[in-house]
Coordinates of C-alpha atoms in Angstrom, one line a residue:
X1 CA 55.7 103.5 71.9
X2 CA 58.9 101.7 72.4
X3 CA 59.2 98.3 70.2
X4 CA 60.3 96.5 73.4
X5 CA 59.4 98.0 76.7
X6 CA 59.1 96.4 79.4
X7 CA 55.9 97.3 80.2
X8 CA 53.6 94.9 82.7
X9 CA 50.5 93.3 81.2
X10 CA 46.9 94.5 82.2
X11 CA 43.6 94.8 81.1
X12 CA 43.2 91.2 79.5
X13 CA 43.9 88.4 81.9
X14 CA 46.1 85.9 81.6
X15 CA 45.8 82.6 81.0
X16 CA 46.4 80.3 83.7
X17 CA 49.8 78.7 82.6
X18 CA 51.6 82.3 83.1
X19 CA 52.4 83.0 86.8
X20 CA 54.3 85.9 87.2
X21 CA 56.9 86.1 89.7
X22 CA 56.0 88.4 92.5
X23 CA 59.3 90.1 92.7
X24 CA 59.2 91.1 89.5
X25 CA 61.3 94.2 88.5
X26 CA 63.4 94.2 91.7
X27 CA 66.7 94.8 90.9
X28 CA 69.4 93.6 93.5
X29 CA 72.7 94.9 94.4
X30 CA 75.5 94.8 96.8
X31 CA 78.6 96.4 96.8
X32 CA 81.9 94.9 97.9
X33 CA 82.7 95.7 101.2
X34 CA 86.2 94.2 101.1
X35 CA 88.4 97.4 101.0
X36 CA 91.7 97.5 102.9
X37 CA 93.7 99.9 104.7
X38 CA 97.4 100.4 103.2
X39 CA 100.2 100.0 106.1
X40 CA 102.5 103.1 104.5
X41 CA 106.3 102.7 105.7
X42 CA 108.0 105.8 106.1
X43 CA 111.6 106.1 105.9
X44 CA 113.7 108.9 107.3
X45 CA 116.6 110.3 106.5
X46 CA 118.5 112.8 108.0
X47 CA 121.5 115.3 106.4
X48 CA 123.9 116.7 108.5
X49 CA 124.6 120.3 107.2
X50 CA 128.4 120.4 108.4
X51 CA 131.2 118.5 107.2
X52 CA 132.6 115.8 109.7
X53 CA 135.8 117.6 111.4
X54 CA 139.5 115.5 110.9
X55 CA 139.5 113.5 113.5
X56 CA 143.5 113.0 112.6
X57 CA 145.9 115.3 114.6
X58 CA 149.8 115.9 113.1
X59 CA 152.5 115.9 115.9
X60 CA 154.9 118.1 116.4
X61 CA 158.0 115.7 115.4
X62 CA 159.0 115.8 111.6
X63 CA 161.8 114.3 109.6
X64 CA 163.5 117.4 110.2
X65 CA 163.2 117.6 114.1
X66 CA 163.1 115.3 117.2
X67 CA 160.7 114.8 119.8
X68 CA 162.1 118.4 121.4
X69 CA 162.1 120.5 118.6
X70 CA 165.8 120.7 118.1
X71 CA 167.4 120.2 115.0
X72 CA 170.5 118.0 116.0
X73 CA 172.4 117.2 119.2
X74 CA 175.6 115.1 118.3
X75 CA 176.2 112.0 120.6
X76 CA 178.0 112.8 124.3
X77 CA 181.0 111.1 125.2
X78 CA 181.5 108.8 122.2
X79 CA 185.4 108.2 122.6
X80 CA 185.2 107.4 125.8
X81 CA 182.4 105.1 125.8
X82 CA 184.5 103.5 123.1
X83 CA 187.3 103.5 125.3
X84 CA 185.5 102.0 128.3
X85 CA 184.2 99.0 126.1
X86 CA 187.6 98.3 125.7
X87 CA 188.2 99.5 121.8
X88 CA 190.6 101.9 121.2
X89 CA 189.7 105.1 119.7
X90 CA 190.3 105.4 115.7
X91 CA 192.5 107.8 114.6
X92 CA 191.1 110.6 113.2
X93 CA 190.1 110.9 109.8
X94 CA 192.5 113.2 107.2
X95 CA 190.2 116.5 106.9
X96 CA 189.0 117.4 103.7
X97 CA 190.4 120.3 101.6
X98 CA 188.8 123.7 101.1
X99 CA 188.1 123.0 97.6
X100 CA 186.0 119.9 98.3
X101 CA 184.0 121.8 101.6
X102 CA 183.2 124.9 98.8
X103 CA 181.8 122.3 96.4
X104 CA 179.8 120.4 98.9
X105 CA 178.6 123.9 99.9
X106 CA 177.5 125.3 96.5
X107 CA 175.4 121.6 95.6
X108 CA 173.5 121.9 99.2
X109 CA 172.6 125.5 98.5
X110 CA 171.2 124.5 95.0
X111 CA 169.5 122.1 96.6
X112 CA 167.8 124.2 99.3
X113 CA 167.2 126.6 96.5
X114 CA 165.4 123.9 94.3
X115 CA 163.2 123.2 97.2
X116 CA 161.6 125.9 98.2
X117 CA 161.0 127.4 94.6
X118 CA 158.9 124.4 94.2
X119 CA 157.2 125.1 98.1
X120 CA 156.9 128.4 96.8
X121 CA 155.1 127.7 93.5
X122 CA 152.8 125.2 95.7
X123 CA 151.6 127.7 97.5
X124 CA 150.7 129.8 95.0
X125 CA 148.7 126.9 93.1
X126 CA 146.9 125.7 96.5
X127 CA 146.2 130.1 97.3
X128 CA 144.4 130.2 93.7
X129 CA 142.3 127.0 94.4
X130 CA 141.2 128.4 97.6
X131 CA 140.6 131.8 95.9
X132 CA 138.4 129.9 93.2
X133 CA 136.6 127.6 96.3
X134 CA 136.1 130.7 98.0
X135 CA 135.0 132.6 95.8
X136 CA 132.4 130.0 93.8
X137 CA 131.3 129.8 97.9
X138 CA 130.4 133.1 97.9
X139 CA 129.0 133.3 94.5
X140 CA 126.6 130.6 95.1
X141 CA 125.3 131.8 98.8
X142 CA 124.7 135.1 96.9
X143 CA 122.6 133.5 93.9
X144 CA 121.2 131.5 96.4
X145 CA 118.9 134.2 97.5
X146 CA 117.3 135.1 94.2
X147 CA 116.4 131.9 92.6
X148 CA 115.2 131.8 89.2
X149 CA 114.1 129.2 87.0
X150 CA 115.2 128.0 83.1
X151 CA 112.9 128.9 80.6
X152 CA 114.6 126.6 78.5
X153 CA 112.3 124.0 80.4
X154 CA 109.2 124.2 78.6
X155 CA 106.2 121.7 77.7
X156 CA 107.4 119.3 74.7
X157 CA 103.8 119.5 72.8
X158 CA 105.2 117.3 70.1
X159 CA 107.9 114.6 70.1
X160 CA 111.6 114.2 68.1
X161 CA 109.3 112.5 65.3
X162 CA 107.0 115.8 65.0
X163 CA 103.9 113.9 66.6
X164 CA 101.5 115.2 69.3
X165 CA 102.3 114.3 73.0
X166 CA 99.8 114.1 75.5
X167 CA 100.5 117.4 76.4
X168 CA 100.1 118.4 72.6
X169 CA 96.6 116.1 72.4
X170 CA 95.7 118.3 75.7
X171 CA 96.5 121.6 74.6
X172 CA 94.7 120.9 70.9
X173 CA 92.0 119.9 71.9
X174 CA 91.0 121.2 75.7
X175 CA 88.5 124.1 74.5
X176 CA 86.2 121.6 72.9
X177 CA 85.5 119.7 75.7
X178 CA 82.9 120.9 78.0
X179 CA 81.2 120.2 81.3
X180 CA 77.1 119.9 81.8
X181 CA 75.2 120.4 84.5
X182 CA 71.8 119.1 84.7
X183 CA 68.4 120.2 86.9
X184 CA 65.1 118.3 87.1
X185 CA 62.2 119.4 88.5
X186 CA 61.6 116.1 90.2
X187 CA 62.9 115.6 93.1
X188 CA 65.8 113.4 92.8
X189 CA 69.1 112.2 94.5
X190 CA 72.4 113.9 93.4
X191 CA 73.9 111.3 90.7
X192 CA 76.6 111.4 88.4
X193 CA 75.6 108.9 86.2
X194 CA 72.0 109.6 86.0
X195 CA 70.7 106.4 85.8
X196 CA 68.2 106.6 88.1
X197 CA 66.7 109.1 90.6
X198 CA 65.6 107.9 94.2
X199 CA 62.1 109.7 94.5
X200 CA 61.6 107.2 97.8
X201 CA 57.8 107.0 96.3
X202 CA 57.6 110.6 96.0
X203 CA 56.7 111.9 92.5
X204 CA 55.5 115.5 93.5
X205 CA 57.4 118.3 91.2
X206 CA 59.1 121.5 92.7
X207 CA 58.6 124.8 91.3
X208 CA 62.3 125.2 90.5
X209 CA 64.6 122.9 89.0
X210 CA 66.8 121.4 91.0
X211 CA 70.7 120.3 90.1
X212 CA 70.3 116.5 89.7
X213 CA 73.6 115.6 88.3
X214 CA 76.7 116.7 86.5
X215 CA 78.4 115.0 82.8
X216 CA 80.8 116.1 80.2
X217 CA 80.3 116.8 76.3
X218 CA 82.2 117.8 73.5
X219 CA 81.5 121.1 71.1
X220 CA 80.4 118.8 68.0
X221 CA 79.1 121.1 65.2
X222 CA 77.9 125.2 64.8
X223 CA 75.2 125.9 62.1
X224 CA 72.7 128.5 61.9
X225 CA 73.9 130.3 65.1
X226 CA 73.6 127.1 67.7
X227 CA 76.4 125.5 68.7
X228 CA 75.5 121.7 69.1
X229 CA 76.8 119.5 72.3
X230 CA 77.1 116.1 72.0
X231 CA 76.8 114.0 74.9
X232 CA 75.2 110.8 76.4
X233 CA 71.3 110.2 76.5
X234 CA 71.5 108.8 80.4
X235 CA 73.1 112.6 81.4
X236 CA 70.2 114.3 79.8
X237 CA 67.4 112.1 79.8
X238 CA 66.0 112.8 83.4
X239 CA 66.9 116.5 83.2
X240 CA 63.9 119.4 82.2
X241 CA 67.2 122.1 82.3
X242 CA 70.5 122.4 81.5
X243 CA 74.2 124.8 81.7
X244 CA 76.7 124.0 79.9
X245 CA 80.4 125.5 80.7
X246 CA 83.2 125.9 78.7
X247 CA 86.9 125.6 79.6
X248 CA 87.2 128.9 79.7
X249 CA 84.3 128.7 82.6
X250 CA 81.9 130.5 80.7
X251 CA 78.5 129.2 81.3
X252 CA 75.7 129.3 78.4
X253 CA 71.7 128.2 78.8
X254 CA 71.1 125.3 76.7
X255 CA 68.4 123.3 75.4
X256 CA 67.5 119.4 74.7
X257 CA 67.6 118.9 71.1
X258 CA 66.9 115.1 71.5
X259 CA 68.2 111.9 72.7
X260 CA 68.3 108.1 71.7
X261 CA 68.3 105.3 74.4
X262 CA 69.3 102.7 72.0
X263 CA 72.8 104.4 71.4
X264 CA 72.9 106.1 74.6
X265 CA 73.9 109.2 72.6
X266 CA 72.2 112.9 73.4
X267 CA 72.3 116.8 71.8
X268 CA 71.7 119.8 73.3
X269 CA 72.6 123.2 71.8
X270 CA 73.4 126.7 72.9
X271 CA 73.0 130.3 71.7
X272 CA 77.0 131.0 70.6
X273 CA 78.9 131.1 67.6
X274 CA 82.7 130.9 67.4
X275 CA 83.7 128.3 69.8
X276 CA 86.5 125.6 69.0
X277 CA 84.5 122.7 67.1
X278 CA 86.1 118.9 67.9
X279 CA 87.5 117.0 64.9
X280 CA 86.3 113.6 64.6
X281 CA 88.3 111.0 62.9
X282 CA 87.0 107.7 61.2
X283 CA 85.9 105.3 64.2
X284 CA 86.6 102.2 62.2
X285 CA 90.1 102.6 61.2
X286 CA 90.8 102.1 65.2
X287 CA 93.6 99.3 66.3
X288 CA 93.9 97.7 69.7
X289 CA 96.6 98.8 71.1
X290 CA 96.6 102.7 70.1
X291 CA 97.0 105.2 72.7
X292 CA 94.4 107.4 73.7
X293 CA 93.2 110.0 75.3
X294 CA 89.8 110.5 77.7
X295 CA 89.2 114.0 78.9
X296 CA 85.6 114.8 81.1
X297 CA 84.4 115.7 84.5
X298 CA 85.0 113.1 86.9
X299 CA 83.5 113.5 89.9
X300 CA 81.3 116.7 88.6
X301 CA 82.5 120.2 87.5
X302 CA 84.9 120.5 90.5
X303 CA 87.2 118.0 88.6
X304 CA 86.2 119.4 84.9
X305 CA 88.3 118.5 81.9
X306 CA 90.4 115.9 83.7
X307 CA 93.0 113.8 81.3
X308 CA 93.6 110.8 81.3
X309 CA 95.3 108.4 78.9
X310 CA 95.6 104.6 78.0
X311 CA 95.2 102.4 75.4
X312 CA 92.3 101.0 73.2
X313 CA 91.8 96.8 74.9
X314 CA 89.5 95.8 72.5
X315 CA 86.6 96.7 69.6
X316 CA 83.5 95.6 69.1
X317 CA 82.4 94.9 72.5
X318 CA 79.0 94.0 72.8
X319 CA 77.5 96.6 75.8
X320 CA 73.8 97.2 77.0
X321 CA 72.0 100.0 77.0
X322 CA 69.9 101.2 79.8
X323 CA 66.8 99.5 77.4
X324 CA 68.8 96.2 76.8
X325 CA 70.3 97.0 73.2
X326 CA 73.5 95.7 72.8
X327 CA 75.5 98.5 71.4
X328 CA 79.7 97.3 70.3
X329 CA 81.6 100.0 72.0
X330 CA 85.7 100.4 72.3
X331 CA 86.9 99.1 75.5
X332 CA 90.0 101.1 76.6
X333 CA 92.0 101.1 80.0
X334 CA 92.0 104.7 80.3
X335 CA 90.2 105.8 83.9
X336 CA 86.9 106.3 83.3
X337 CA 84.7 107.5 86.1
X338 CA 81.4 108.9 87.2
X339 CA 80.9 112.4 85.3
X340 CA 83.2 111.7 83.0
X341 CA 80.1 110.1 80.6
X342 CA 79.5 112.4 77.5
X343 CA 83.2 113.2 77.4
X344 CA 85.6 112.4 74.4
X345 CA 87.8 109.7 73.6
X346 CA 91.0 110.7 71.6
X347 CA 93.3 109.7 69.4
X348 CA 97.1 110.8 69.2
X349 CA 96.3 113.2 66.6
X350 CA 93.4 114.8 69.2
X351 CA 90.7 113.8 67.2
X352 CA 87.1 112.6 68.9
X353 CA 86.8 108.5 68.1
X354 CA 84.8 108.0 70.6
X355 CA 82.3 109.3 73.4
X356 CA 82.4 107.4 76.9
X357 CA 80.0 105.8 78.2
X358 CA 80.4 103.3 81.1
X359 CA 82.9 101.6 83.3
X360 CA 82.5 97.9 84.6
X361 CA 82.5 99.3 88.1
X362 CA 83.1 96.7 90.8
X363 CA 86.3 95.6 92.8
X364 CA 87.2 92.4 90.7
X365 CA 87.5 94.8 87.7
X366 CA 89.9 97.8 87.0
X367 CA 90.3 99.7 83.9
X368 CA 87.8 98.4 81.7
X369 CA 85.9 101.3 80.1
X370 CA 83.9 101.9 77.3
X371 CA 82.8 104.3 74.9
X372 CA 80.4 104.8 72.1
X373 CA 82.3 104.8 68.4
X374 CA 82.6 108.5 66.8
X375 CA 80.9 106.9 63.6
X376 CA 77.7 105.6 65.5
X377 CA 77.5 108.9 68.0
X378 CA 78.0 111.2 64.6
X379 CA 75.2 109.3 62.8
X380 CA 72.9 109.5 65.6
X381 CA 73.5 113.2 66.6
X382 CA 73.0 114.1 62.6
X383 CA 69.9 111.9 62.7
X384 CA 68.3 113.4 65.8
X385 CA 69.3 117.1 65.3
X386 CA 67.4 117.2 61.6
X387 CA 64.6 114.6 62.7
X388 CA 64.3 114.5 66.7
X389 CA 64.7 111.0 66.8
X390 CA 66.9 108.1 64.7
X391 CA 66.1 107.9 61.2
X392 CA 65.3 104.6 59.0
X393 CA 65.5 102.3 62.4
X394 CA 62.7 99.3 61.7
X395 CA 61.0 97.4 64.5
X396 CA 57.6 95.1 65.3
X397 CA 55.5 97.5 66.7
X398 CA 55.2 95.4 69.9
X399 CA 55.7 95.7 73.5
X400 CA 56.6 92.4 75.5
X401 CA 57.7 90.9 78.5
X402 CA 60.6 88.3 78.7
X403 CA 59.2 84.5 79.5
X404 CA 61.6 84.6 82.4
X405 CA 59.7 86.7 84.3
X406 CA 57.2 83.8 84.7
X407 CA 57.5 81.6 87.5
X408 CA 56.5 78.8 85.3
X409 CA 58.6 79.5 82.4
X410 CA 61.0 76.2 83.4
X411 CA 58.3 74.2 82.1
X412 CA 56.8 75.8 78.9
X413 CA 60.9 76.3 77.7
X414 CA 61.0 72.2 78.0
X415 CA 57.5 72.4 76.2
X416 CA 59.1 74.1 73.5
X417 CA 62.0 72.3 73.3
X418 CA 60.2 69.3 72.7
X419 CA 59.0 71.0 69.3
X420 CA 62.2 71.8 68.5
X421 CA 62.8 75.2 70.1
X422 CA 66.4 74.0 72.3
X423 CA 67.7 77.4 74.8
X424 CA 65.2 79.1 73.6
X425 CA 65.2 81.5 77.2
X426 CA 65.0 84.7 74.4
X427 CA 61.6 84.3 74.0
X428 CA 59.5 87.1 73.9
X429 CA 55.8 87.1 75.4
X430 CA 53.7 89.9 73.5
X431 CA 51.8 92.4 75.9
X432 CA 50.7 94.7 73.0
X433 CA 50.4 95.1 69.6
X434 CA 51.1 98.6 68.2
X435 CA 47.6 99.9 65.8
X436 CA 50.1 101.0 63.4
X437 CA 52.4 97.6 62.9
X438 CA 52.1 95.0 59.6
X439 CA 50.8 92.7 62.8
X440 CA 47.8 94.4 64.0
X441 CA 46.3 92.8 60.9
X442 CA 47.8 89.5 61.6
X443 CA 46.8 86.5 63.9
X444 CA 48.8 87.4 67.0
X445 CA 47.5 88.5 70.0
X446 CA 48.7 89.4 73.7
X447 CA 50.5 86.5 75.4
X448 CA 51.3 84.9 72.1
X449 CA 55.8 84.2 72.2
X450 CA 57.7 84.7 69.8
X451 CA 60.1 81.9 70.0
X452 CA 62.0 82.5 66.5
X453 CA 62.6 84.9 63.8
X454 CA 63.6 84.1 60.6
X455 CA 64.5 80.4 61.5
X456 CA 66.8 81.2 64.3
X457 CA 65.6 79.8 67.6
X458 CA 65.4 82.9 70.3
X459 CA 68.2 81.9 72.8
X460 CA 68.7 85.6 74.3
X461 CA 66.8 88.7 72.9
X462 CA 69.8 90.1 70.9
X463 CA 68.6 86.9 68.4
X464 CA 65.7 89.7 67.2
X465 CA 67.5 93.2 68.0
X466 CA 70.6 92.2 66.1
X467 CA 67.8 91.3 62.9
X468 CA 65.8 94.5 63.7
X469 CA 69.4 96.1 63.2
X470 CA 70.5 95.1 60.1
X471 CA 66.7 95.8 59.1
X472 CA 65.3 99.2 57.4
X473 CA 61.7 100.2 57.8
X474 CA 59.6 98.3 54.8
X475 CA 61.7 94.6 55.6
X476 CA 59.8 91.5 56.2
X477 CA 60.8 89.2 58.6
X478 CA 59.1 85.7 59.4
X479 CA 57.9 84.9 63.7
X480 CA 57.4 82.2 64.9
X481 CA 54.6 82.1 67.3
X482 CA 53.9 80.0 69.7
X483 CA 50.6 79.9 71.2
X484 CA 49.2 78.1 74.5
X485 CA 45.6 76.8 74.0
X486 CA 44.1 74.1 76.2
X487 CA 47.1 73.6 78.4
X488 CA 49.2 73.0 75.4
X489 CA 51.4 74.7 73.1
X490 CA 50.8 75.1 69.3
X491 CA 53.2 76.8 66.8
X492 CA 52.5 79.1 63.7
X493 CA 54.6 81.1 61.2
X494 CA 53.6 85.0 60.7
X495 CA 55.4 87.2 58.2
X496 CA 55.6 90.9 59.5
X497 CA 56.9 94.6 57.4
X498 CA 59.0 96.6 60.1
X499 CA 57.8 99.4 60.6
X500 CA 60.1 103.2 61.4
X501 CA 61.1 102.9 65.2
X502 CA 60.5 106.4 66.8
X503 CA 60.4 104.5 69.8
X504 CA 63.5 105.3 72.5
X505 CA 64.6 109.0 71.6
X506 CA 63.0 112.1 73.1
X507 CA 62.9 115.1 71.5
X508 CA 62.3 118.8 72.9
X509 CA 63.1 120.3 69.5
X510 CA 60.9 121.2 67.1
X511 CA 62.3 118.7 64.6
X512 CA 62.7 121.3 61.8
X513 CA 65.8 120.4 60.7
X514 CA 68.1 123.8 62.4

């Protein structure tokens, strides 16, 4: 039995200062409904495929010609207009020799001569550009019917510095991650995250297992002719069968080995030999601010082995598990979405350093994800693969129910506080005592509180997980129990050995040690 479920009380009443609410264990939800439509603005553009014709003509007149065409026409008439304006005509002007007309002759032939070499040569220039133009025209409306592509262009796997690029981290890594599909033989509604099933009040079984949800994994480990899966205990827990597919899409059979609620971390294991095993690197050398890589099934086996890549926010974060542990998880900004739980978390050098786990899913948030640490899955895995459940964890032996739950718990929390106890809203009210815990022999019995262990008052109840944690098995720890007799509260001081917690892992293995 689990050191803290949440089970109700029964059999023994209670006394009359308890009054439990009467909604207890309703859980309420709503979803933001505030999503908007975009208003997209679409721009066109349009090419015209011809060149603009010259809208500039050229006339017929030149420097060399009048409006007519003719080349000269010598004025009409001159002497006697002259004479009829009254001036007398000029005498004539002495002729020039012969030698002088043969010299003036020679220099305009040289000149006419000089021009149209240079014309000529123009021409031939301006006829070789046009041959080029033409024929690059006619070269490129030929090659334009066989397109090929460059080769040259291919994937850069690694970057000037020799280090991986996402592509690289892709390509290294891709055949070790794999995509899970999960069947229970309850009847159950389709969920990604497996959390819960909806049976509507209907716990009848089918004959055949039924697909109840989809999740990721990652090839972990190979020994004795299994290949082990790691994974997240909420994809498996609910499921009584299970496929696992490769990224090849081969599809094996594969079996629970075990999971732990506590770590949300879950093995399963398949008949093969051979396949590509992950490499895990050393969770607690992580930095924020490192790139990363998350690669899963979002959405199911329709999206499998999806990338996609960010950087580590924070570590350390304190996260619950499904049965309230607080578990301190890397917070990255990679997208991290239903399906994708079970699924790695790399490092630039595509090694596993973590295994995701959750997303804060709600509209005020956006990338905030979270994954287990490699070091905690890998010590988990190990543990419940020889053992079937977590080796050398310590608790109580107890089951309880928080004081909150009481209707009345306002006033017995000032009742304690006048003894001392301040916030103290962690407390625990016993239900049961396990036969086999250190305080089955003690003086504590059901509804007794536990309002403080080892001194420290319980203001939440991560106050006793957090001391159960840094507990083994065989520890003694000091309660403080507080007792209501008479319609008042008395106090006492028990000591207590842990005891080895079996408690939230599951095992269908046959805890040999394979």
């Amino acid at each position: 039995m689990s050191d803290f479920d949440n089970e109700k009380t029964g059999g023994q009443e209670r006394p009359d200062y308890y009054q439990p609410n009467q909604n207890e264990g309703q859980t309420y939800y709503t979803p933001h409904q505030n999503e908007q439509a975009d208003n997209n603005t679409t721009y066109h553009y349009s090419y015209a495929g011809k060149a603009q014709e010259n809208q500039e003509s050229y006339s017929n007149t030149s420097n060399y010609s009048s409006g007519n065409g003719n080349y000269y026409q010598p004025p009409q008439n001159d002497n006697k207009q002259n004479a009829e304006n009254g001036n007398s005509p000029k005498p004539p002007k002495k002729k020039p020799s012969a030698g002088k007309i043969v010299a003036i002759i020679l220099v305009i032939c040289a000149f006419v001569a000089a021009v149209g070499i240079v014309l000529s040569t123009t021409g031939v220039i301006d006829d070789s550009k046009n041959s080029q133009n033409n024929s690059s025209t006619s070269q490129s409306q030929d090659s334009g019917s066989d397109v090929k592509t460059n080769d040259s262009n291919s994937v850069q796997t690694k970057d000037s510095s020799g280090n991986l690029t996402v592509a690289g981290v892709a390509k290294k890594v891709m055949d070790s991650c794999v995509g899970i599909t999960v069947y229970s033989e309850k009847q159950a509604s389709y969920n990604y995250f497996y959390n819960y099933g909806n049976n509507d009040g209907n716990n009848s079984s089918n004959s055949d297992p039924e697909k109840s949800g989809e999740g990721s994994g990652i090839i972990m480990s190979e020994k004795n002719g299994k290949t082990y899966i790691l994974t997240c205990a909420h994809v498996i827990s609910e499921g009584t069968k299970f496929t696992v597919t490769l990224n090849n899409k081969k599809e094996y059979d594969a079996k629970m080995v075990a999971y732990d609620s506590q770590t949300d971390i879950g093995v399963l294991s398949i008949d093969a030999t051979g396949l590509q095993v992950a490499e895990f690197a050393n969770s607690d050398n992580l930095a924020v601010g490192e790139q990363v890589i998350a690669i899963g099934c979002p959405g199911g086996l329709e999206f499998m082995n999806s990338l996609t890549s960010g950087y580590i926010s924070a570590l350390d974060r304190p996260i619950s598990s499904n049965i309230g542990y607080d578990n301190k998880c890397i917070q990255v900004d990679a997208a991290i979405n239903p399906g994708n739980s079970g699924g790695a978390l790399f490092n630039m050098q595509g090694q596993v350093i973590g295994v995701n786990s959750s997303k804060i899913a709600a509209t005020e948030y956006e990338g905030m994800g979270f994954a287990v640490p490699s070091d905690t899955a890998i010590a988990t895995a190990n543990s419940l693969i020889k053992s079937g459940y977590v080796e050398g964890r310590a608790k109580l032996g107890i089951t309880y129910l928080p004081l909150t739950k009481y209707s009345n718990y306002s006033a017995i929390l000032s009742a304690l506080e006048e003894k001392g106890y301040k916030n103290a809203q962690g407390t625990m009210v016993i239900n049961s005592v396990d036969g086999s815990s250190d305080l089955a022999s003690k003086d504590v019995k059901q509804y007794d509180m536990i309002v403080a262990i080892n001194g420290k008052t319980m203001t939440s109840t991560d106050v006793l997980t957090s001391v159960l944690a840094d507990s083994k098995p065989g520890d003694t720890v000091k309660l403080t129990i507080a007792r209501i007799e008479n319609n008042s509260i008395k106090t006492s001081t028990v000591e207590c050995k842990l005891m080895e917690s079996k408690g939230d892992s599951s095992s269908q293995s046959n805890s040999s040690g394979e």
